[in-house]
Amino acid sequence: MKVIAFVGSSRTDGNTSKVVGAVCAGMKESGHSVEICNLSELDNKGCRACGSCQAGKVEYCAVDDRVTALLPKVADADCIVLGTPVYMMHLSGTAKNFIDRLFAFYVQSNHTARCLPGKKYITVTCSGAPVGAFNNVTEYLNQLFEGAFQMKNSGNIIVGNVLGKDDVLNQRDILKSAEDVGRKLK
Ligand SMILES: Cc1cc2nc3c(=O)[nH]c(=O)nc-3n(C[C@H](O)[C@H](O)[C@H](O)COP(=O)(O)O)c2cc1C
């Protein structure tokens, strides 16, 4: 399978990146091809609500930036991984700004989706608070991917108690189960 993974953290090698990296390592062991994109490096110009995607004026998005350049890869992938830290009780702005760009795959006229239905997805959320404190973030991501985009859930990894950049390294069980989720992707 072709997998595209997105890290929505401002810390380039922080906890979110490490857990997404573990998922992807497991996937690679199982023979999947994986590309990891750090969303904070993409200079995302943001959705301009121009409506070009809904009007079919462009293939995906009219904004001229590196996110638009990635949208064909999202359309082509069999599985999408999205990792986000919890910022101010929800997903990071970086992750949300990216999700707004997935409007290109939403068909507003009849509330369906194109390109994404049937693809697999995996989410990773990392919070300073203990596991369970911000399940709202995972619930939102499931609502988006499974509900709006009709994708198939291949795993929700929820990590808590990670405030310092490397704290997840003290939770080897989490990293191992993240690898397992990746390894088991079918
Ligand atoms: C701006 C900001 C807001 C945060 N808000 C929360 C929060 O509301 N709840 C929480 O549990 N942790 C919060 N944290 C802590 C992060 O969720 C946590 O450290 C996470 O692991 C960061 O992921 P990273 O290592 O990939 O940066 C916040 C951190 C930052 C920088």
Short mmCIF file of C-alpha atoms and ligand atoms in Angstrom, two decimals:
data_model
loop_
_atom_site.label_atom_id
_atom_site.label_comp_id
_atom_site.label_asym_id
_atom_site.label_seq_id
_atom_site.Cartn_x
_atom_site.Cartn_y
_atom_site.Cartn_z
CA MET A 1 0.00 0.00 0.00
CA LYS A 2 0.96 3.61 -0.49
CA VAL A 3 0.86 5.57 2.74
CA ILE A 4 1.15 9.31 3.29
CA ALA A 5 1.70 10.44 6.88
CA PHE A 6 1.32 13.97 8.21
CA VAL A 7 2.82 15.37 11.40
CA GLY A 8 0.94 18.41 12.69
CA SER A 9 3.35 19.40 15.44
CA SER A 10 5.52 22.51 15.63
CA ARG A 11 8.28 20.39 17.21
CA THR A 12 9.97 18.67 14.32
CA ASP A 13 11.28 15.70 16.31
CA GLY A 14 8.84 15.82 19.20
CA ASN A 15 6.46 13.21 20.54
CA THR A 16 3.94 13.36 17.68
CA SER A 17 6.72 12.93 15.16
CA LYS A 18 8.20 9.98 17.08
CA VAL A 19 4.86 8.16 17.38
CA VAL A 20 3.97 8.75 13.72
CA GLY A 21 7.52 7.57 12.93
CA ALA A 22 6.90 4.36 14.91
CA VAL A 23 3.64 3.69 13.03
CA CYS A 24 5.46 4.23 9.74
CA ALA A 25 8.38 1.99 10.76
CA GLY A 26 5.87 -0.82 11.37
CA MET A 27 4.27 -0.18 7.99
CA LYS A 28 7.62 -0.31 6.23
CA GLU A 29 8.40 -3.64 7.93
CA SER A 30 5.19 -4.97 6.38
CA GLY A 31 6.29 -3.80 2.94
CA HIS A 32 4.21 -0.65 2.58
CA SER A 33 5.68 2.44 0.94
CA VAL A 34 5.52 5.45 3.24
CA GLU A 35 6.11 9.18 2.85
CA ILE A 36 6.15 11.37 5.97
CA CYS A 37 5.37 15.10 5.67
CA ASN A 38 5.99 17.58 8.43
CA LEU A 39 3.11 20.01 8.07
CA SER A 40 4.86 22.82 9.96
CA GLU A 41 7.51 22.96 7.21
CA LEU A 42 5.01 23.36 4.37
CA ASP A 43 4.28 27.11 4.48
CA ASN A 44 0.55 26.36 4.33
CA LYS A 45 -1.17 29.47 2.97
CA GLY A 46 -4.54 28.25 4.27
CA CYS A 47 -7.92 27.76 2.63
CA ARG A 48 -9.11 31.04 1.06
CA ALA A 49 -12.73 29.88 0.74
CA CYS A 50 -12.52 30.79 -2.96
CA GLY A 51 -14.83 27.90 -3.85
CA SER A 52 -12.69 26.77 -6.81
CA CYS A 53 -12.54 23.20 -5.50
CA GLN A 54 -16.33 22.97 -5.15
CA ALA A 55 -16.94 24.62 -8.53
CA GLY A 56 -14.60 22.15 -10.25
CA LYS A 57 -12.42 24.99 -11.55
CA VAL A 58 -9.24 23.22 -10.43
CA GLU A 59 -8.32 19.60 -9.94
CA TYR A 60 -7.94 20.02 -6.18
CA CYS A 61 -7.09 23.51 -4.91
CA ALA A 62 -6.40 26.97 -6.35
CA VAL A 63 -3.93 28.00 -3.64
CA ASP A 64 -0.38 28.00 -4.99
CA ASP A 65 1.62 26.31 -2.23
CA ARG A 66 3.21 23.02 -1.19
CA VAL A 67 -0.01 21.71 0.36
CA THR A 68 -1.77 21.86 -3.01
CA ALA A 69 1.23 20.04 -4.50
CA LEU A 70 0.64 17.24 -1.97
CA LEU A 71 -3.09 16.79 -2.61
CA PRO A 72 -2.60 14.45 -5.60
CA LYS A 73 -0.52 12.23 -3.30
CA VAL A 74 -3.36 12.22 -0.77
CA ALA A 75 -5.76 11.24 -3.56
CA ASP A 76 -3.39 8.47 -4.65
CA ALA A 77 -2.60 7.04 -1.18
CA ASP A 78 -4.25 3.90 0.19
CA CYS A 79 -3.82 5.05 3.77
CA ILE A 80 -3.46 8.44 5.43
CA VAL A 81 -1.85 8.96 8.84
CA LEU A 82 -2.44 12.20 10.73
CA GLY A 83 -0.65 13.03 13.95
CA THR A 84 -1.39 16.07 16.08
CA PRO A 85 -0.44 17.34 19.50
CA VAL A 86 -3.24 18.66 21.71
CA TYR A 87 -3.01 22.45 21.76
CA MET A 88 -5.46 24.39 23.89
CA MET A 89 -7.73 21.36 24.32
CA HIS A 90 -7.99 20.52 20.61
CA LEU A 91 -5.87 19.66 17.61
CA SER A 92 -2.99 21.97 16.66
CA GLY A 93 -3.61 24.90 14.32
CA THR A 94 -1.07 23.37 11.95
CA ALA A 95 -3.10 20.15 11.75
CA LYS A 96 -6.40 22.04 11.42
CA ASN A 97 -5.07 24.31 8.67
CA PHE A 98 -4.11 21.19 6.77
CA ILE A 99 -7.51 19.59 7.34
CA ASP A 100 -9.19 22.71 5.96
CA ARG A 101 -7.34 22.07 2.70
CA LEU A 102 -8.97 18.63 2.49
CA PHE A 103 -12.15 20.55 1.62
CA ALA A 104 -10.92 19.82 -1.92
CA PHE A 105 -12.13 16.24 -1.34
CA TYR A 106 -15.48 17.17 0.17
CA VAL A 107 -18.48 17.52 -2.13
CA GLN A 108 -20.51 20.20 -0.44
CA SER A 109 -23.45 20.04 -2.85
CA ASN A 110 -24.53 16.60 -1.63
CA HIS A 111 -22.38 16.16 1.51
CA THR A 112 -20.34 13.31 0.10
CA ALA A 113 -16.63 12.98 -0.65
CA ARG A 114 -14.48 12.18 -3.63
CA CYS A 115 -11.17 10.29 -3.85
CA LEU A 116 -11.03 9.48 -0.13
CA PRO A 117 -13.94 7.04 0.48
CA GLY A 118 -12.66 3.52 1.18
CA LYS A 119 -9.11 4.59 2.04
CA LYS A 120 -7.67 3.66 5.44
CA TYR A 121 -6.64 6.18 8.06
CA ILE A 122 -4.76 6.21 11.35
CA THR A 123 -4.70 9.03 13.89
CA VAL A 124 -2.11 9.93 16.53
CA THR A 125 -2.80 12.44 19.29
CA CYS A 126 -0.29 13.50 21.96
CA SER A 127 -1.17 15.50 25.06
CA GLY A 128 0.53 16.76 28.17
CA ALA A 129 -2.48 15.56 30.15
CA PRO A 130 -3.06 11.86 30.82
CA VAL A 131 -4.61 9.58 28.18
CA GLY A 132 -8.36 10.09 27.99
CA ALA A 133 -8.37 13.79 28.89
CA PHE A 134 -8.68 14.88 25.26
CA ASN A 135 -10.50 12.06 23.52
CA ASN A 136 -12.51 14.86 21.90
CA VAL A 137 -9.64 15.32 19.42
CA THR A 138 -9.73 11.68 18.32
CA GLU A 139 -13.52 11.75 18.20
CA TYR A 140 -13.37 14.80 15.94
CA LEU A 141 -10.83 13.14 13.63
CA ASN A 142 -12.99 10.01 13.40
CA GLN A 143 -16.02 12.16 12.64
CA LEU A 144 -14.06 13.80 9.84
CA PHE A 145 -12.32 10.79 8.28
CA GLU A 146 -14.87 8.05 8.92
CA GLY A 147 -18.00 10.20 8.87
CA ALA A 148 -17.49 12.94 6.31
CA PHE A 149 -14.86 11.22 4.15
CA GLN A 150 -16.16 7.64 4.48
CA MET A 151 -12.69 6.30 5.22
CA LYS A 152 -11.88 3.16 7.23
CA ASN A 153 -10.38 3.42 10.68
CA SER A 154 -7.15 1.43 10.99
CA GLY A 155 -6.18 2.77 14.42
CA ASN A 156 -6.43 5.63 16.89
CA ILE A 157 -3.26 6.03 18.95
CA ILE A 158 -3.74 8.25 21.98
CA VAL A 159 -0.66 9.29 23.95
CA GLY A 160 -0.74 11.17 27.26
CA ASN A 161 1.74 12.56 29.79
CA VAL A 162 4.12 13.90 27.13
CA LEU A 163 5.10 17.49 27.87
CA GLY A 164 8.85 17.38 27.23
CA LYS A 165 9.98 16.90 23.63
CA ASP A 166 11.27 13.35 24.19
CA ASP A 167 8.88 12.18 26.92
CA VAL A 168 7.32 9.46 24.79
CA LEU A 169 10.69 7.67 24.81
CA ASN A 170 9.82 6.78 28.42
CA GLN A 171 6.67 5.01 27.17
CA ARG A 172 8.19 2.16 25.19
CA ASP A 173 4.89 0.26 25.27
CA ILE A 174 3.20 3.08 23.35
CA LEU A 175 5.93 3.17 20.71
CA LYS A 176 5.71 -0.61 20.37
CA SER A 177 1.93 -0.57 20.02
CA ALA A 178 2.24 2.25 17.45
CA GLU A 179 4.63 0.04 15.45
CA ASP A 180 2.15 -2.83 15.75
CA VAL A 181 -0.68 -0.68 14.38
CA GLY A 182 1.52 0.13 11.38
CA ARG A 183 2.67 -3.47 10.95
CA LYS A 184 -0.92 -4.75 10.97
CA LEU A 185 -2.13 -2.39 8.25
CA LYS A 186 -3.92 -4.47 5.64
C1 LIG B 1 0.45 25.87 22.57
C2 LIG B 1 0.34 24.60 23.37
C3 LIG B 1 -0.87 24.28 23.92
C4 LIG B 1 -1.01 23.08 24.62
N1 LIG B 1 -2.24 22.78 25.13
C5 LIG B 1 -2.41 21.60 25.77
C6 LIG B 1 -3.69 21.23 26.26
O1 LIG B 1 -4.67 21.95 26.12
N2 LIG B 1 -3.81 20.04 26.90
C7 LIG B 1 -2.73 19.20 27.09
O2 LIG B 1 -2.90 18.13 27.66
N3 LIG B 1 -1.51 19.52 26.62
C8 LIG B 1 -1.32 20.69 25.97
N4 LIG B 1 -0.08 21.03 25.48
C9 LIG B 1 1.02 20.06 25.60
C10 LIG B 1 1.14 19.21 24.32
O3 LIG B 1 -0.08 18.62 23.97
C11 LIG B 1 2.13 18.08 24.50
O4 LIG B 1 3.36 18.53 25.01
C12 LIG B 1 2.36 17.31 23.18
O5 LIG B 1 3.12 16.20 23.37
C13 LIG B 1 3.11 18.10 22.23
O6 LIG B 1 3.47 17.26 21.14
P1 LIG B 1 4.91 17.40 20.46
O7 LIG B 1 5.94 16.80 21.37
O8 LIG B 1 4.79 16.73 19.15
O9 LIG B 1 5.13 18.88 20.34
C14 LIG B 1 0.10 22.21 24.79
C15 LIG B 1 1.35 22.57 24.23
C16 LIG B 1 1.45 23.75 23.52
C17 LIG B 1 2.79 24.10 22.90
#
